[in-house]
JSON list of C-alpha atoms in Angstrom, two decimals:
[
{"chain": "W", "resi": 98, "resn": "GLN", "atom": "CA", "xyz": [0.03, -0.06, 0.02]},
{"chain": "W", "resi": 99, "resn": "VAL", "atom": "CA", "xyz": [1.04, 3.67, -0.45]},
{"chain": "W", "resi": 100, "resn": "GLN", "atom": "CA", "xyz": [3.01, 4.93, 2.40]},
{"chain": "W", "resi": 101, "resn": "LEU", "atom": "CA", "xyz": [4.55, 8.48, 2.85]},
{"chain": "W", "resi": 102, "resn": "VAL", "atom": "CA", "xyz": [6.80, 9.15, 5.94]},
{"chain": "W", "resi": 103, "resn": "GLU", "atom": "CA", "xyz": [7.87, 12.78, 6.57]},
{"chain": "W", "resi": 104, "resn": "SER", "atom": "CA", "xyz": [10.80, 13.77, 8.74]},
{"chain": "W", "resi": 105, "resn": "GLY", "atom": "CA", "xyz": [13.05, 16.69, 9.43]},
{"chain": "W", "resi": 106, "resn": "GLY", "atom": "CA", "xyz": [10.58, 19.09, 11.19]},
{"chain": "W", "resi": 107, "resn": "GLY", "atom": "CA", "xyz": [11.55, 20.99, 14.20]},
{"chain": "W", "resi": 108, "resn": "SER", "atom": "CA", "xyz": [11.86, 24.32, 15.96]},
{"chain": "W", "resi": 109, "resn": "VAL", "atom": "CA", "xyz": [14.16, 27.05, 14.57]},
{"chain": "W", "resi": 110, "resn": "GLN", "atom": "CA", "xyz": [14.59, 30.72, 14.97]},
{"chain": "W", "resi": 111, "resn": "PRO", "atom": "CA", "xyz": [13.59, 33.22, 12.21]},
{"chain": "W", "resi": 112, "resn": "GLY", "atom": "CA", "xyz": [16.21, 33.07, 9.49]},
{"chain": "W", "resi": 113, "resn": "GLY", "atom": "CA", "xyz": [17.02, 29.47, 10.17]},
{"chain": "W", "resi": 114, "resn": "SER", "atom": "CA", "xyz": [16.85, 26.49, 7.84]},
{"chain": "W", "resi": 115, "resn": "LEU", "atom": "CA", "xyz": [15.36, 23.02, 7.84]},
{"chain": "W", "resi": 116, "resn": "ARG", "atom": "CA", "xyz": [15.31, 20.08, 5.40]},
{"chain": "W", "resi": 117, "resn": "LEU", "atom": "CA", "xyz": [12.33, 18.00, 5.12]},
{"chain": "W", "resi": 118, "resn": "SER", "atom": "CA", "xyz": [12.39, 14.53, 3.78]},
{"chain": "W", "resi": 119, "resn": "CYS", "atom": "CA", "xyz": [9.47, 12.34, 2.53]},
{"chain": "W", "resi": 120, "resn": "SER", "atom": "CA", "xyz": [10.16, 8.71, 2.09]},
{"chain": "W", "resi": 121, "resn": "ALA", "atom": "CA", "xyz": [7.68, 6.97, -0.31]},
{"chain": "W", "resi": 122, "resn": "SER", "atom": "CA", "xyz": [6.68, 3.34, -0.94]},
{"chain": "W", "resi": 123, "resn": "GLY", "atom": "CA", "xyz": [3.94, 1.26, -2.43]},
{"chain": "W", "resi": 124, "resn": "PHE", "atom": "CA", "xyz": [3.87, 3.00, -5.83]},
{"chain": "W", "resi": 125, "resn": "THR", "atom": "CA", "xyz": [6.23, 3.73, -8.75]},
{"chain": "W", "resi": 126, "resn": "PHE", "atom": "CA", "xyz": [7.86, 6.88, -7.35]},
{"chain": "W", "resi": 127, "resn": "SER", "atom": "CA", "xyz": [9.71, 7.82, -10.38]},
{"chain": "W", "resi": 128, "resn": "SER", "atom": "CA", "xyz": [6.56, 8.00, -12.52]},
{"chain": "W", "resi": 129, "resn": "VAL", "atom": "CA", "xyz": [4.64, 10.54, -10.51]},
{"chain": "W", "resi": 130, "resn": "ALA", "atom": "CA", "xyz": [4.77, 14.11, -9.53]},
{"chain": "W", "resi": 131, "resn": "MET", "atom": "CA", "xyz": [5.19, 14.84, -5.77]},
{"chain": "W", "resi": 132, "resn": "SER", "atom": "CA", "xyz": [4.25, 17.88, -3.75]},
{"chain": "W", "resi": 133, "resn": "TRP", "atom": "CA", "xyz": [4.56, 19.32, -0.23]},
{"chain": "W", "resi": 134, "resn": "HIS", "atom": "CA", "xyz": [1.69, 21.12, 1.47]},
{"chain": "W", "resi": 135, "resn": "ARG", "atom": "CA", "xyz": [1.43, 22.80, 4.84]},
{"chain": "W", "resi": 136, "resn": "GLN", "atom": "CA", "xyz": [-1.55, 23.59, 7.23]},
{"chain": "W", "resi": 137, "resn": "ALA", "atom": "CA", "xyz": [-1.16, 26.28, 9.90]},
{"chain": "W", "resi": 138, "resn": "PRO", "atom": "CA", "xyz": [-3.34, 26.42, 13.02]},
{"chain": "W", "resi": 139, "resn": "GLY", "atom": "CA", "xyz": [-6.92, 27.69, 11.97]},
{"chain": "W", "resi": 140, "resn": "LYS", "atom": "CA", "xyz": [-6.14, 27.71, 8.36]},
{"chain": "W", "resi": 141, "resn": "GLU", "atom": "CA", "xyz": [-6.76, 25.40, 5.30]},
{"chain": "W", "resi": 142, "resn": "ARG", "atom": "CA", "xyz": [-4.14, 23.28, 3.98]},
{"chain": "W", "resi": 143, "resn": "GLU", "atom": "CA", "xyz": [-2.26, 24.82, 1.15]},
{"chain": "W", "resi": 144, "resn": "LEU", "atom": "CA", "xyz": [0.15, 23.68, -1.67]},
{"chain": "W", "resi": 145, "resn": "VAL", "atom": "CA", "xyz": [3.74, 24.88, -0.89]},
{"chain": "W", "resi": 146, "resn": "ALA", "atom": "CA", "xyz": [5.78, 23.13, -3.71]},
{"chain": "W", "resi": 147, "resn": "PHE", "atom": "CA", "xyz": [5.42, 20.73, -6.55]},
{"chain": "W", "resi": 148, "resn": "ILE", "atom": "CA", "xyz": [7.93, 18.78, -8.53]},
{"chain": "W", "resi": 149, "resn": "THR", "atom": "CA", "xyz": [7.45, 16.69, -11.72]},
{"chain": "W", "resi": 150, "resn": "THR", "atom": "CA", "xyz": [8.59, 13.11, -12.17]},
{"chain": "W", "resi": 151, "resn": "ILE", "atom": "CA", "xyz": [12.23, 13.77, -13.08]},
{"chain": "W", "resi": 152, "resn": "GLY", "atom": "CA", "xyz": [12.44, 17.13, -11.42]},
{"chain": "W", "resi": 153, "resn": "GLY", "atom": "CA", "xyz": [12.48, 18.98, -14.66]},
{"chain": "W", "resi": 154, "resn": "SER", "atom": "CA", "xyz": [9.80, 21.49, -13.44]},
{"chain": "W", "resi": 155, "resn": "THR", "atom": "CA", "xyz": [9.04, 22.98, -10.02]},
{"chain": "W", "resi": 156, "resn": "LYS", "atom": "CA", "xyz": [6.46, 25.36, -8.98]},
{"chain": "W", "resi": 157, "resn": "TYR", "atom": "CA", "xyz": [6.14, 27.25, -5.59]},
{"chain": "W", "resi": 158, "resn": "THR", "atom": "CA", "xyz": [3.43, 29.28, -3.77]},
{"chain": "W", "resi": 159, "resn": "ASP", "atom": "CA", "xyz": [4.29, 32.97, -3.94]},
{"chain": "W", "resi": 160, "resn": "ALA", "atom": "CA", "xyz": [4.96, 32.96, -0.08]},
{"chain": "W", "resi": 161, "resn": "VAL", "atom": "CA", "xyz": [8.01, 30.70, -0.34]},
{"chain": "W", "resi": 162, "resn": "LYS", "atom": "CA", "xyz": [9.57, 31.56, -3.69]},
{"chain": "W", "resi": 163, "resn": "GLY", "atom": "CA", "xyz": [13.16, 32.23, -3.40]},
{"chain": "W", "resi": 164, "resn": "ARG", "atom": "CA", "xyz": [13.43, 30.78, 0.04]},
{"chain": "W", "resi": 165, "resn": "PHE", "atom": "CA", "xyz": [12.19, 26.94, -0.41]},
{"chain": "W", "resi": 166, "resn": "THR", "atom": "CA", "xyz": [13.59, 24.37, -2.79]},
{"chain": "W", "resi": 167, "resn": "ILE", "atom": "CA", "xyz": [11.91, 21.15, -3.64]},
{"chain": "W", "resi": 168, "resn": "SER", "atom": "CA", "xyz": [13.89, 18.10, -4.98]},
{"chain": "W", "resi": 169, "resn": "ARG", "atom": "CA", "xyz": [13.65, 14.44, -5.48]},
{"chain": "W", "resi": 170, "resn": "ASP", "atom": "CA", "xyz": [15.93, 11.43, -5.49]},
{"chain": "W", "resi": 171, "resn": "ASN", "atom": "CA", "xyz": [14.15, 8.66, -7.46]},
{"chain": "W", "resi": 172, "resn": "ALA", "atom": "CA", "xyz": [16.78, 6.15, -6.59]},
{"chain": "W", "resi": 173, "resn": "LYS", "atom": "CA", "xyz": [15.91, 6.58, -2.96]},
{"chain": "W", "resi": 174, "resn": "ASN", "atom": "CA", "xyz": [12.12, 7.19, -3.35]},
{"chain": "W", "resi": 175, "resn": "THR", "atom": "CA", "xyz": [12.44, 10.37, -1.43]},
{"chain": "W", "resi": 176, "resn": "VAL", "atom": "CA", "xyz": [11.32, 13.95, -2.06]},
{"chain": "W", "resi": 177, "resn": "TYR", "atom": "CA", "xyz": [12.95, 16.81, -0.07]},
{"chain": "W", "resi": 178, "resn": "LEU", "atom": "CA", "xyz": [11.98, 20.44, 0.80]},
{"chain": "W", "resi": 179, "resn": "GLN", "atom": "CA", "xyz": [14.94, 22.65, 1.72]},
{"chain": "W", "resi": 180, "resn": "MET", "atom": "CA", "xyz": [13.60, 25.64, 3.70]},
{"chain": "W", "resi": 181, "resn": "ASN", "atom": "CA", "xyz": [15.94, 28.67, 4.07]},
{"chain": "W", "resi": 182, "resn": "SER", "atom": "CA", "xyz": [15.19, 32.05, 5.60]},
{"chain": "W", "resi": 183, "resn": "LEU", "atom": "CA", "xyz": [12.35, 30.70, 7.66]},
{"chain": "W", "resi": 184, "resn": "LYS", "atom": "CA", "xyz": [9.83, 33.12, 9.02]},
{"chain": "W", "resi": 185, "resn": "PRO", "atom": "CA", "xyz": [7.28, 32.86, 11.87]},
{"chain": "W", "resi": 186, "resn": "GLU", "atom": "CA", "xyz": [4.44, 32.50, 9.27]},
{"chain": "W", "resi": 187, "resn": "ASP", "atom": "CA", "xyz": [6.10, 29.32, 7.84]},
{"chain": "W", "resi": 188, "resn": "THR", "atom": "CA", "xyz": [4.94, 27.60, 11.15]},
{"chain": "W", "resi": 189, "resn": "ALA", "atom": "CA", "xyz": [2.61, 24.81, 10.26]},
{"chain": "W", "resi": 190, "resn": "VAL", "atom": "CA", "xyz": [2.45, 21.01, 9.97]},
{"chain": "W", "resi": 191, "resn": "TYR", "atom": "CA", "xyz": [4.06, 20.03, 6.61]},
{"chain": "W", "resi": 192, "resn": "TYR", "atom": "CA", "xyz": [2.65, 17.10, 4.59]},
{"chain": "W", "resi": 193, "resn": "CYS", "atom": "CA", "xyz": [4.00, 15.12, 1.59]},
{"chain": "W", "resi": 194, "resn": "ASN", "atom": "CA", "xyz": [1.37, 14.17, -1.08]},
{"chain": "W", "resi": 195, "resn": "VAL", "atom": "CA", "xyz": [0.97, 12.03, -4.13]},
{"chain": "W", "resi": 196, "resn": "ARG", "atom": "CA", "xyz": [-1.83, 11.41, -6.45]},
{"chain": "W", "resi": 197, "resn": "TRP", "atom": "CA", "xyz": [-1.76, 7.77, -7.38]},
{"chain": "W", "resi": 198, "resn": "ALA", "atom": "CA", "xyz": [-4.31, 5.59, -9.12]},
{"chain": "W", "resi": 199, "resn": "TRP", "atom": "CA", "xyz": [-6.75, 8.51, -8.89]},
{"chain": "W", "resi": 200, "resn": "ALA", "atom": "CA", "xyz": [-6.57, 8.85, -5.15]},
{"chain": "W", "resi": 201, "resn": "ASP", "atom": "CA", "xyz": [-4.60, 11.49, -2.89]},
{"chain": "W", "resi": 202, "resn": "TYR", "atom": "CA", "xyz": [-2.33, 10.09, -0.37]},
{"chain": "W", "resi": 203, "resn": "TRP", "atom": "CA", "xyz": [-0.84, 12.02, 2.66]},
{"chain": "W", "resi": 204, "resn": "GLY", "atom": "CA", "xyz": [1.86, 11.26, 5.05]},
{"chain": "W", "resi": 205, "resn": "GLN", "atom": "CA", "xyz": [1.39, 11.86, 8.82]},
{"chain": "W", "resi": 206, "resn": "GLY", "atom": "CA", "xyz": [2.88, 15.34, 8.71]},
{"chain": "W", "resi": 207, "resn": "THR", "atom": "CA", "xyz": [5.89, 16.97, 10.46]},
{"chain": "W", "resi": 208, "resn": "GLN", "atom": "CA", "xyz": [5.69, 20.11, 12.58]},
{"chain": "W", "resi": 209, "resn": "VAL", "atom": "CA", "xyz": [7.87, 23.15, 11.70]},
{"chain": "W", "resi": 210, "resn": "THR", "atom": "CA", "xyz": [7.83, 25.89, 14.24]},
{"chain": "W", "resi": 211, "resn": "VAL", "atom": "CA", "xyz": [9.58, 29.13, 13.62]},
{"chain": "W", "resi": 212, "resn": "SER", "atom": "CA", "xyz": [9.85, 31.42, 16.67]},
{"chain": "W", "resi": 213, "resn": "SER", "atom": "CA", "xyz": [12.45, 33.65, 18.58]}
]
């Protein structure tokens, strides 16, 4: 079955960096696009970053452009989110997502807290 396991979250000060990882299994990782989403308290879940199958194309929400980088390693079935210059408004639970066989799958999420 499809499994997505996020890791790498934590607490950092404003301006700091974190690298999130999402390890995937149960589907042909190299053949599907992957994405990162986040949900802050009291807000709806939003798309943060998206990457195509071989990483040739990426897209970001405006709030993170220039600060976050999504990448993938198809040999390791892993997608990453490098987050630099973190701001308090980046505080949220971050989720990995894949659409496979007409269904959406989510990981359990990893908490990112940016605070001084």
